[in-house]
XYZ file of C-alpha atoms in Angstrom:
611
model
C 97.408 -119.472 -176.697
C 95.513 -116.299 -175.835
C 98.123 -114.563 -173.925
C 100.806 -115.444 -176.251
C 98.581 -113.762 -179.293
C 98.645 -110.642 -177.317
C 102.654 -110.410 -176.435
C 104.113 -112.136 -179.121
C 104.547 -111.332 -182.889
C 105.176 -114.366 -185.063
C 106.277 -113.518 -188.576
C 104.806 -116.978 -189.781
C 104.523 -117.525 -193.731
C 101.139 -117.573 -193.540
C 101.569 -113.955 -191.925
C 103.831 -112.969 -194.572
C 101.839 -114.156 -197.079
C 98.525 -112.388 -195.946
C 100.415 -109.396 -195.585
C 102.054 -108.982 -198.744
C 99.323 -110.380 -201.100
C 97.194 -107.717 -202.572
C 97.238 -104.405 -203.983
C 98.856 -105.810 -207.248
C 101.417 -107.769 -205.294
C 101.877 -111.314 -206.328
C 102.139 -113.872 -203.434
C 105.646 -114.055 -201.718
C 107.164 -117.558 -202.891
C 108.220 -120.130 -200.327
C 109.490 -123.559 -201.089
C 107.405 -126.509 -200.028
C 109.139 -128.545 -197.232
C 108.906 -132.196 -197.795
C 108.462 -135.055 -195.391
C 112.166 -135.947 -193.906
C 113.543 -138.981 -194.891
C 115.024 -141.242 -192.108
C 118.417 -143.128 -192.644
C 118.567 -146.030 -190.419
C 121.733 -147.332 -188.905
C 122.582 -149.669 -185.938
C 125.446 -148.564 -183.115
C 125.801 -152.318 -182.346
C 127.048 -152.723 -186.135
C 128.941 -149.630 -186.054
C 130.872 -150.730 -182.446
C 130.478 -154.255 -182.515
C 131.651 -155.773 -179.322
C 132.833 -152.250 -177.840
C 129.528 -151.063 -177.496
C 128.745 -153.319 -174.561
C 131.821 -152.067 -172.951
C 130.857 -148.494 -173.596
C 127.407 -149.159 -172.342
C 128.826 -150.637 -169.071
C 131.249 -147.963 -168.729
C 128.989 -144.824 -169.068
C 125.878 -146.529 -167.431
C 123.789 -144.024 -165.562
C 122.730 -145.904 -162.463
C 125.916 -148.161 -162.153
C 128.650 -147.004 -164.220
C 132.328 -148.585 -164.327
C 133.587 -145.029 -165.077
C 133.508 -142.954 -161.880
C 134.966 -139.640 -163.688
C 136.428 -138.945 -160.184
C 138.482 -136.263 -161.521
C 135.351 -134.256 -161.765
C 133.997 -135.132 -158.306
C 136.876 -134.345 -155.847
C 134.576 -132.921 -153.686
C 133.246 -136.319 -152.842
C 136.854 -137.298 -151.649
C 136.837 -134.129 -149.206
C 137.423 -134.877 -145.545
C 134.747 -132.614 -144.806
C 132.228 -132.945 -147.699
C 130.309 -129.586 -149.158
C 126.829 -131.001 -149.917
C 126.427 -127.887 -152.459
C 129.741 -128.571 -154.380
C 128.867 -132.350 -154.307
C 125.421 -131.962 -156.151
C 127.186 -129.417 -158.575
C 129.787 -131.775 -159.535
C 127.207 -134.401 -159.680
C 125.065 -132.642 -162.277
C 128.356 -131.833 -164.591
C 129.437 -135.644 -164.452
C 125.894 -136.090 -165.814
C 126.635 -133.811 -168.412
C 129.952 -134.940 -169.399
C 128.504 -138.560 -169.617
C 125.558 -137.522 -171.708
C 128.005 -135.500 -174.194
C 130.194 -138.530 -174.394
C 127.352 -140.928 -175.331
C 126.144 -138.061 -177.965
C 129.427 -138.014 -179.629
C 129.669 -141.813 -179.527
C 126.018 -141.542 -181.660
C 127.649 -138.981 -183.904
C 130.720 -140.932 -185.027
C 133.678 -142.753 -183.746
C 136.190 -139.843 -184.412
C 134.265 -137.249 -182.089
C 133.725 -139.874 -179.547
C 138.100 -140.850 -179.814
C 138.683 -137.134 -179.756
C 136.943 -136.734 -176.544
C 138.066 -139.954 -174.983
C 141.516 -138.985 -175.712
C 141.176 -135.459 -174.448
C 139.377 -136.988 -171.162
C 142.559 -139.472 -170.591
C 145.151 -136.462 -171.477
C 143.435 -134.300 -168.422
C 143.296 -137.269 -166.124
C 146.830 -138.216 -166.827
C 148.006 -134.559 -166.053
C 145.868 -134.915 -162.823
C 147.867 -137.891 -161.787
C 151.035 -136.657 -162.867
C 150.702 -133.946 -160.462
C 149.195 -135.742 -157.611
C 150.635 -139.282 -157.747
C 153.727 -139.074 -160.334
C 154.896 -142.784 -159.295
C 151.383 -143.969 -160.128
C 151.450 -141.968 -163.565
C 154.882 -143.352 -164.402
C 153.680 -146.999 -163.824
C 150.686 -146.202 -166.065
C 152.845 -144.903 -168.870
C 155.186 -147.917 -168.723
C 152.336 -150.359 -168.985
C 150.525 -148.249 -171.862
C 153.222 -146.748 -173.813
C 151.742 -147.449 -177.119
C 148.343 -146.146 -176.625
C 149.331 -143.177 -174.905
C 151.730 -142.539 -177.458
C 148.774 -142.777 -180.093
C 146.873 -140.340 -177.706
C 149.412 -137.699 -177.349
C 149.743 -137.768 -181.452
C 146.176 -137.448 -182.519
C 145.932 -134.696 -179.505
C 148.959 -132.887 -181.123
C 147.444 -133.147 -184.810
C 143.870 -131.632 -183.626
C 145.738 -128.984 -181.851
C 147.566 -128.191 -185.283
C 144.620 -128.273 -187.341
C 143.219 -125.427 -185.179
C 144.010 -121.568 -184.788
C 144.870 -120.352 -181.439
C 142.282 -118.850 -179.554
C 139.515 -120.792 -181.133
C 136.663 -121.694 -179.268
C 135.394 -125.340 -179.280
C 131.472 -125.058 -179.923
C 130.577 -128.335 -178.658
C 132.451 -128.655 -175.039
C 133.994 -125.349 -174.146
C 135.483 -125.821 -170.765
C 133.281 -128.870 -169.849
C 136.270 -130.907 -169.927
C 138.230 -128.510 -167.761
C 138.772 -130.277 -164.533
C 140.443 -128.873 -161.381
C 143.651 -126.976 -162.285
C 144.557 -126.650 -158.460
C 146.802 -128.936 -156.605
C 144.590 -130.754 -154.062
C 146.070 -131.090 -150.533
C 146.446 -134.113 -148.717
C 145.102 -132.449 -145.307
C 141.892 -131.632 -147.080
C 141.426 -134.823 -149.365
C 141.723 -138.238 -149.335
C 144.318 -138.208 -152.411
C 144.904 -142.063 -151.990
C 141.575 -143.052 -152.981
C 141.034 -140.353 -155.368
C 144.309 -140.956 -157.232
C 143.113 -144.710 -157.278
C 139.794 -143.894 -158.701
C 141.090 -141.739 -161.216
C 143.853 -144.581 -162.112
C 140.995 -147.207 -162.603
C 139.264 -144.836 -164.764
C 142.289 -144.166 -166.905
C 142.598 -148.055 -167.220
C 138.831 -147.964 -168.360
C 139.274 -145.372 -170.971
C 142.798 -146.923 -172.479
C 140.683 -150.263 -172.561
C 138.027 -148.601 -174.614
C 140.625 -146.532 -177.039
C 142.606 -149.582 -177.681
C 139.438 -151.325 -179.020
C 138.771 -148.482 -181.303
C 142.000 -148.096 -182.430
C 141.777 -152.038 -183.334
C 138.047 -151.928 -184.979
C 138.606 -148.755 -186.807
C 142.201 -148.728 -188.044
C 143.711 -151.224 -190.452
C 145.435 -154.205 -188.796
C 149.183 -153.259 -187.918
C 148.273 -149.512 -188.443
C 146.222 -149.011 -185.215
C 145.524 -145.634 -184.490
C 147.392 -144.611 -187.708
C 145.370 -145.504 -190.512
C 141.782 -145.515 -190.871
C 139.625 -148.265 -192.425
C 136.443 -146.050 -193.190
C 134.693 -149.671 -194.576
C 134.046 -150.634 -190.918
C 131.941 -147.471 -190.321
C 128.640 -148.418 -191.257
C 127.330 -145.337 -190.229
C 129.501 -143.221 -192.734
C 128.778 -146.206 -195.299
C 125.219 -145.361 -195.061
C 125.891 -141.919 -195.553
C 128.038 -142.897 -198.822
C 125.360 -145.279 -200.136
C 122.602 -142.548 -199.770
C 124.650 -139.691 -201.377
C 125.399 -142.407 -204.144
C 122.026 -144.139 -204.890
C 119.267 -141.703 -203.709
C 118.177 -140.036 -207.118
C 117.243 -136.661 -205.507
C 120.655 -136.382 -204.356
C 122.483 -136.847 -207.801
C 124.473 -133.957 -209.072
C 122.891 -131.374 -206.906
C 124.034 -129.130 -203.883
C 124.013 -130.729 -200.602
C 124.297 -129.434 -197.006
C 125.411 -132.043 -194.329
C 125.509 -130.935 -190.955
C 126.822 -132.177 -187.696
C 127.024 -131.001 -184.401
C 130.475 -131.848 -183.748
C 133.798 -130.656 -185.717
C 135.585 -133.993 -185.122
C 132.749 -135.508 -187.508
C 132.398 -132.712 -189.919
C 136.038 -132.985 -190.549
C 135.788 -136.891 -190.643
C 133.108 -136.820 -193.145
C 134.452 -134.369 -195.423
C 137.906 -136.025 -195.785
C 136.219 -139.409 -196.460
C 134.220 -137.837 -198.972
C 136.860 -136.645 -200.861
C 138.871 -139.727 -200.653
C 135.827 -141.455 -201.966
C 135.683 -139.514 -204.948
C 132.990 -137.121 -204.558
C 133.964 -133.572 -205.935
C 133.634 -130.039 -204.955
C 133.584 -130.486 -201.216
C 134.411 -128.125 -198.511
C 134.024 -128.046 -194.895
C 133.602 -125.414 -192.337
C 133.559 -124.935 -189.029
C 134.550 -122.680 -185.807
C 138.032 -123.589 -185.951
C 138.592 -124.067 -189.790
C 138.271 -121.553 -192.462
C 136.761 -118.707 -190.206
C 138.693 -116.207 -192.393
C 137.614 -117.588 -195.800
C 134.235 -118.749 -194.325
C 132.438 -115.560 -196.450
C 134.040 -117.071 -199.338
C 132.964 -120.564 -198.943
C 129.249 -119.400 -198.335
C 129.443 -117.619 -201.897
C 130.999 -120.795 -203.603
C 128.229 -122.659 -202.482
C 125.265 -120.467 -202.795
C 126.240 -117.840 -205.391
C 123.123 -116.544 -206.591
C 121.327 -115.845 -203.287
C 124.328 -114.360 -201.691
C 124.321 -111.680 -204.252
C 128.095 -112.125 -205.408
C 129.290 -108.994 -207.128
C 130.166 -109.032 -210.598
C 132.519 -106.016 -210.369
C 134.545 -106.840 -207.395
C 137.989 -108.207 -208.338
C 139.323 -111.399 -206.818
C 142.265 -113.081 -207.768
C 141.909 -111.573 -211.475
C 138.542 -112.337 -212.053
C 135.015 -110.979 -210.867
C 133.685 -112.710 -207.650
C 130.733 -114.056 -209.375
C 133.102 -115.633 -212.115
C 135.612 -117.084 -209.301
C 132.685 -118.602 -207.463
C 131.096 -120.219 -210.530
C 134.758 -121.457 -211.580
C 135.354 -123.052 -208.309
C 132.051 -124.582 -206.890
C 131.010 -126.249 -203.839
C 128.558 -128.972 -204.241
C 128.758 -130.670 -200.829
C 128.973 -128.379 -197.964
C 129.723 -130.138 -194.404
C 129.263 -128.209 -191.477
C 128.672 -127.893 -187.700
C 126.020 -125.482 -186.443
C 128.200 -122.716 -187.301
C 126.174 -122.172 -190.347
C 122.993 -122.649 -188.790
C 121.865 -119.214 -188.310
C 121.091 -116.326 -190.319
C 122.387 -117.613 -193.867
C 120.794 -117.648 -197.287
C 121.893 -120.859 -198.777
C 118.804 -121.419 -200.952
C 120.982 -122.371 -203.921
C 120.763 -125.647 -202.486
C 117.477 -127.543 -201.372
C 118.621 -130.690 -200.061
C 120.153 -131.189 -196.205
C 121.333 -134.335 -194.555
C 121.534 -134.029 -190.620
C 124.748 -136.807 -189.686
C 123.454 -136.391 -186.128
C 120.497 -134.592 -184.201
C 121.173 -131.429 -182.064
C 119.477 -131.667 -178.459
C 117.440 -128.278 -179.408
C 114.865 -128.914 -182.103
C 114.933 -125.278 -182.707
C 118.557 -125.856 -183.760
C 117.292 -128.331 -186.091
C 114.707 -125.780 -187.806
C 117.776 -123.185 -187.914
C 119.688 -126.136 -190.280
C 116.670 -126.494 -192.558
C 115.800 -122.700 -192.317
C 119.102 -122.369 -194.424
C 117.713 -123.518 -197.521
C 113.825 -123.393 -196.321
C 113.485 -119.744 -197.039
C 111.744 -117.075 -199.049
C 112.767 -117.639 -202.855
C 113.515 -114.972 -205.457
C 111.348 -115.744 -208.943
C 114.395 -114.406 -210.760
C 117.014 -115.980 -209.270
C 114.902 -119.659 -209.309
C 114.978 -119.155 -213.268
C 118.737 -118.569 -213.470
C 119.043 -121.669 -210.984
C 117.153 -124.032 -213.479
C 116.165 -126.703 -210.841
C 115.522 -130.007 -212.128
C 111.468 -130.454 -212.273
C 111.423 -132.612 -209.413
C 113.028 -129.798 -207.282
C 111.532 -126.919 -208.232
C 109.906 -125.176 -205.370
C 110.901 -128.228 -203.032
C 112.938 -128.818 -199.908
C 114.293 -132.205 -198.846
C 116.186 -133.578 -195.868
C 117.548 -136.737 -194.197
C 117.995 -137.430 -190.785
C 120.187 -140.036 -189.176
C 117.894 -140.983 -185.989
C 119.315 -142.280 -183.150
C 119.264 -146.101 -183.125
C 117.156 -148.083 -180.484
C 120.008 -149.187 -178.403
C 121.533 -145.455 -178.029
C 117.930 -144.318 -177.203
C 117.878 -146.762 -174.095
C 120.842 -144.611 -172.666
C 120.394 -141.232 -174.176
C 116.539 -140.829 -174.819
C 117.531 -138.141 -177.316
C 114.528 -138.556 -179.691
C 112.022 -138.842 -176.619
C 113.474 -135.786 -175.426
C 113.374 -134.022 -178.738
C 109.618 -135.068 -179.529
C 108.859 -133.623 -176.033
C 110.253 -130.447 -176.882
C 108.692 -130.302 -180.267
C 105.399 -130.972 -179.045
C 105.549 -128.330 -176.528
C 106.758 -125.718 -179.256
C 104.020 -127.074 -181.636
C 101.489 -126.686 -178.918
C 102.360 -123.354 -178.217
C 103.612 -121.674 -181.380
C 103.003 -124.391 -184.042
C 105.785 -125.921 -186.412
C 105.709 -125.905 -190.042
C 106.252 -129.751 -190.891
C 107.865 -132.434 -189.436
C 111.216 -132.155 -188.179
C 112.545 -135.877 -186.982
C 110.332 -138.746 -189.094
C 107.590 -138.492 -191.241
C 104.691 -138.762 -188.818
C 105.951 -136.023 -186.556
C 103.413 -133.544 -186.573
C 100.531 -136.059 -185.672
C 103.017 -137.899 -183.422
C 103.820 -134.715 -181.370
C 100.008 -133.640 -180.822
C 99.038 -137.060 -179.957
C 101.696 -137.756 -177.553
C 100.641 -133.866 -175.727
C 96.858 -134.927 -175.796
C 97.553 -138.340 -174.309
C 100.356 -137.555 -172.002
C 99.312 -133.795 -170.621
C 95.616 -134.013 -170.980
C 95.117 -136.970 -169.121
C 93.749 -139.283 -172.323
C 94.632 -142.756 -172.328
C 96.972 -143.949 -175.125
C 95.682 -146.673 -177.863
C 97.972 -149.213 -175.902
C 96.184 -148.276 -172.768
C 92.527 -148.530 -174.024
C 93.840 -152.106 -175.278
C 95.126 -153.186 -172.092
C 91.802 -152.143 -170.632
C 89.804 -153.995 -173.002
C 91.747 -157.025 -172.540
C 91.202 -156.970 -168.765
C 87.335 -156.510 -169.389
C 87.574 -159.695 -171.879
C 89.335 -161.794 -169.232
C 86.702 -160.743 -166.809
C 83.527 -161.075 -168.679
C 84.699 -164.469 -170.526
C 86.914 -166.393 -167.930
C 86.469 -169.722 -169.510
C 87.784 -168.451 -173.027
C 90.504 -166.528 -171.616
C 92.119 -169.819 -169.848
C 91.558 -171.907 -173.108
C 93.592 -169.354 -175.204
C 97.084 -170.465 -174.081
C 96.224 -174.193 -175.228
C 95.091 -173.134 -178.731
C 97.251 -174.085 -181.754
C 99.811 -171.670 -183.249
C 98.897 -170.097 -186.628
C 95.165 -170.054 -185.754
C 93.597 -168.577 -189.091
C 90.172 -166.963 -189.095
C 88.317 -164.003 -190.929
C 85.513 -161.394 -190.700
C 84.186 -158.576 -192.635
C 85.491 -155.037 -192.267
C 84.246 -153.208 -189.486
C 81.897 -155.988 -188.366
C 81.092 -156.292 -184.821
C 83.471 -153.282 -184.024
C 81.468 -151.906 -180.985
C 81.950 -149.464 -178.475
C 85.672 -148.355 -176.750
C 85.104 -147.557 -172.969
C 88.340 -145.876 -171.093
C 89.277 -146.507 -167.490
C 86.166 -144.206 -165.979
C 83.724 -146.215 -168.669
C 83.098 -143.439 -170.651
C 82.968 -144.338 -174.365
C 85.643 -143.199 -176.408
C 84.981 -142.028 -180.175
C 88.271 -141.017 -181.606
C 89.030 -144.587 -182.719
C 86.925 -145.577 -185.504
C 87.150 -149.066 -187.312
C 89.372 -149.483 -190.059
C 87.485 -150.190 -192.974
C 90.073 -151.738 -195.052
C 90.357 -155.376 -196.656
C 93.457 -157.057 -195.863
C 95.313 -159.385 -193.641
C 96.399 -159.091 -190.228
C 99.183 -161.132 -188.385
C 100.213 -161.369 -184.993
C 103.641 -162.407 -184.608
C 105.908 -163.281 -181.712
C 109.578 -161.855 -182.318
C 112.601 -163.867 -181.280
C 113.279 -163.774 -177.529
C 116.487 -162.012 -175.644
C 118.211 -164.657 -174.186
C 121.354 -163.121 -173.100
C 120.635 -159.643 -171.641
C 124.342 -158.812 -171.058
C 125.386 -159.569 -174.795
C 122.146 -158.602 -175.880
C 121.906 -161.480 -178.675
C 119.005 -163.435 -179.958
C 118.527 -166.968 -180.093
C 118.376 -168.463 -183.671
C 115.290 -170.581 -182.955
C 113.426 -172.509 -185.950
C 109.455 -171.944 -186.006
C 109.000 -175.581 -185.305
C 111.422 -175.783 -182.289
C 110.535 -172.675 -180.449
C 109.282 -173.408 -176.768
C 108.634 -170.625 -174.861
C 109.204 -172.551 -171.633
C 112.775 -173.393 -172.793
C 113.527 -169.968 -175.084
C 111.511 -167.256 -173.101
C 108.807 -164.930 -174.334
C 109.763 -162.443 -176.887
C 107.878 -159.241 -177.796
C 104.644 -159.534 -179.346
C 103.567 -157.358 -182.674
C 100.827 -156.449 -184.771
C 100.747 -156.157 -188.300
C 98.094 -155.157 -191.276
C 98.753 -155.420 -195.034
C 96.244 -153.269 -196.982
C 94.906 -155.861 -199.511
C 94.466 -153.089 -202.012
C 97.776 -151.052 -201.670
C 100.327 -153.441 -200.124
C 101.055 -151.079 -197.627
C 102.065 -152.956 -194.108
C 101.392 -150.893 -190.872
C 102.012 -151.812 -187.141
C 100.375 -148.692 -185.953
C 97.589 -149.806 -183.250
C 94.780 -147.325 -184.493
C 94.667 -149.395 -187.749
C 95.695 -152.995 -186.791
C 93.626 -153.029 -183.403
C 90.781 -150.973 -185.225
C 90.734 -153.559 -188.031
C 90.481 -156.779 -186.107
C 88.518 -155.591 -183.049
C 85.174 -157.318 -182.624
C 82.834 -158.755 -179.905
C 82.708 -162.266 -179.169
C 79.719 -163.305 -181.287
C 81.000 -161.418 -184.535
C 80.504 -164.049 -187.729
C 83.490 -165.637 -188.674
C 83.622 -165.013 -192.368
C 86.364 -166.313 -194.808
C 86.861 -165.663 -198.512
C 90.232 -165.810 -199.714
C 91.765 -168.562 -197.358
C 94.892 -169.602 -196.181
C 96.493 -170.629 -199.441
C 95.619 -167.506 -201.584
C 96.730 -165.367 -198.699
C 100.226 -167.256 -198.145
C 101.785 -164.502 -200.300
C 100.730 -161.448 -198.436
C 101.464 -163.181 -195.353
C 105.492 -163.591 -196.722
C 105.346 -159.916 -197.665
C 104.573 -159.110 -194.078
C 107.293 -161.461 -192.676
C 109.782 -159.601 -195.340
C 108.684 -156.487 -193.918
C 109.720 -157.564 -190.375
C 113.009 -158.851 -191.294
C 113.701 -155.581 -193.075
C 112.389 -153.514 -189.983
C 112.599 -155.125 -186.587
C 115.179 -158.090 -187.078
C 117.487 -155.943 -188.812
C 117.380 -153.225 -186.472
C 118.039 -155.732 -183.458
C 120.772 -157.406 -185.738
C 118.822 -160.862 -185.498
C 121.269 -163.450 -186.865
C 120.943 -165.172 -190.350
C 117.783 -167.555 -190.207
C 116.100 -166.007 -187.191
C 112.306 -165.853 -187.675
C 109.198 -164.520 -185.777
C 106.644 -166.908 -184.599
C 103.254 -166.405 -186.282
C 100.482 -166.715 -183.381
C 97.462 -165.754 -185.427
C 96.163 -164.337 -188.655
C 92.866 -163.113 -189.928
C 91.515 -162.238 -193.008
C 89.535 -158.874 -193.368
C 87.102 -158.882 -196.439
């Protein structure tokens, strides 16, 4: 941007290298950031049946949970529109925070729901003591557990400690409301209804994530499938073996939960920090984790030995932290980061990665003697929010939007969320903000043209048999692509790779409320009976075996005009193994993500050999 270039000084790596190289100086040493690894998981698997209850309770348009305690102005006999608007925004923030904590971990969500319930109980106790007494009598067991959990959390935190995640957000009105100004009967009834909803959710969480007979008292970490994904990644990924690792979470409840589990699971040399724990010893924790890049002193006496000796004798190999350690620290002794959850702000993600993706000291690098495959490199892993949470939060969508704005304005060095970040960010920007049609839009326009130009063929398509097989030479009959203004588009070129194209219809969703899938055998599938599932295109490269469903490749591989010669060389029999590879890929990606029942299969509609 011409204006920004005149106003902003951006000390990028390119600038540093250019300004410091020359006059006998060697080029500054920076690590090479690798593309992010994505760790997938499913909230529906983590929470099971509780997920649908939570989804209904926190639905944006028609929530069961009113959060009336944060919207008393709605019960005012003389409403104030400005106050009502403000409190409506506050309720939206609370809803979003609760869902974000749900995605982070059940411990973070549980803690917030318990705090929320306690505040509602205090309100009801002050304004309708008889309803409060009746509620406590009905929910004695769960209310006792809530109070015990809150007391335990208070004991863990030092007095006057700020809560970095939700400071003041859960504070409801502390003033006693006057019955002359407010409809207290209706307000207290709605608060009580919310308390019943939260108690029901908490009771299900206690039953789901704690051992039977010890609900709310003894955790059962095996049931937390997201946590188990972290365990498997740490245990099985060769890059992470016997190395220093930072695990970031936005929320302290999650960070503490992870650290305690990893210690119990047998991982050694673990420490955890947040704004409420290890405040006094945080500097020592940092030095024990990264002694070399924090220039630990050889002379300072610490417990009878030098600081360096103490830090080397008491190392920290896995450091679990909130974003309290995401700014201004040198932690380059490590080069591996795991983001257990994502922050709303992509800059915070950059800051997390920036703890290890920093300027390196060649002398220190020699002392560290990293394994060859880690030298001069930085790796990081992201737990991306699953599709079901994306429906409610749109977290990745919002992060993508922010990332592409930053990328467009200042530039981002490397991907942040997933391996295709840089390309996708600019692609989205070009398509959404510069008026360019998406590939999907261009495909839709072409379908309309085919339908208009060949109406008889279009009418015959539904009667064609499934599993129809064809073939053509790569690039044959590609022809020009036109946008809605009939302008020729030249940014999509033929995908001239030999291979196999397959078009599948995915299993249909038959129960939208429960979001379960029909287990339909291929020979029994009937669209009229079972409904129409989503159609997906796949292309398997005949030389590399790589499978893609990116439209720029799948469409560009098979696209042709009506008189393109049909050419088959390999044939159905010899391509059966390649088709099985695609179906295995679908099973391990799409079907796994939506938790399709065992035996559920996609329906092959058509396939084509590209030779």
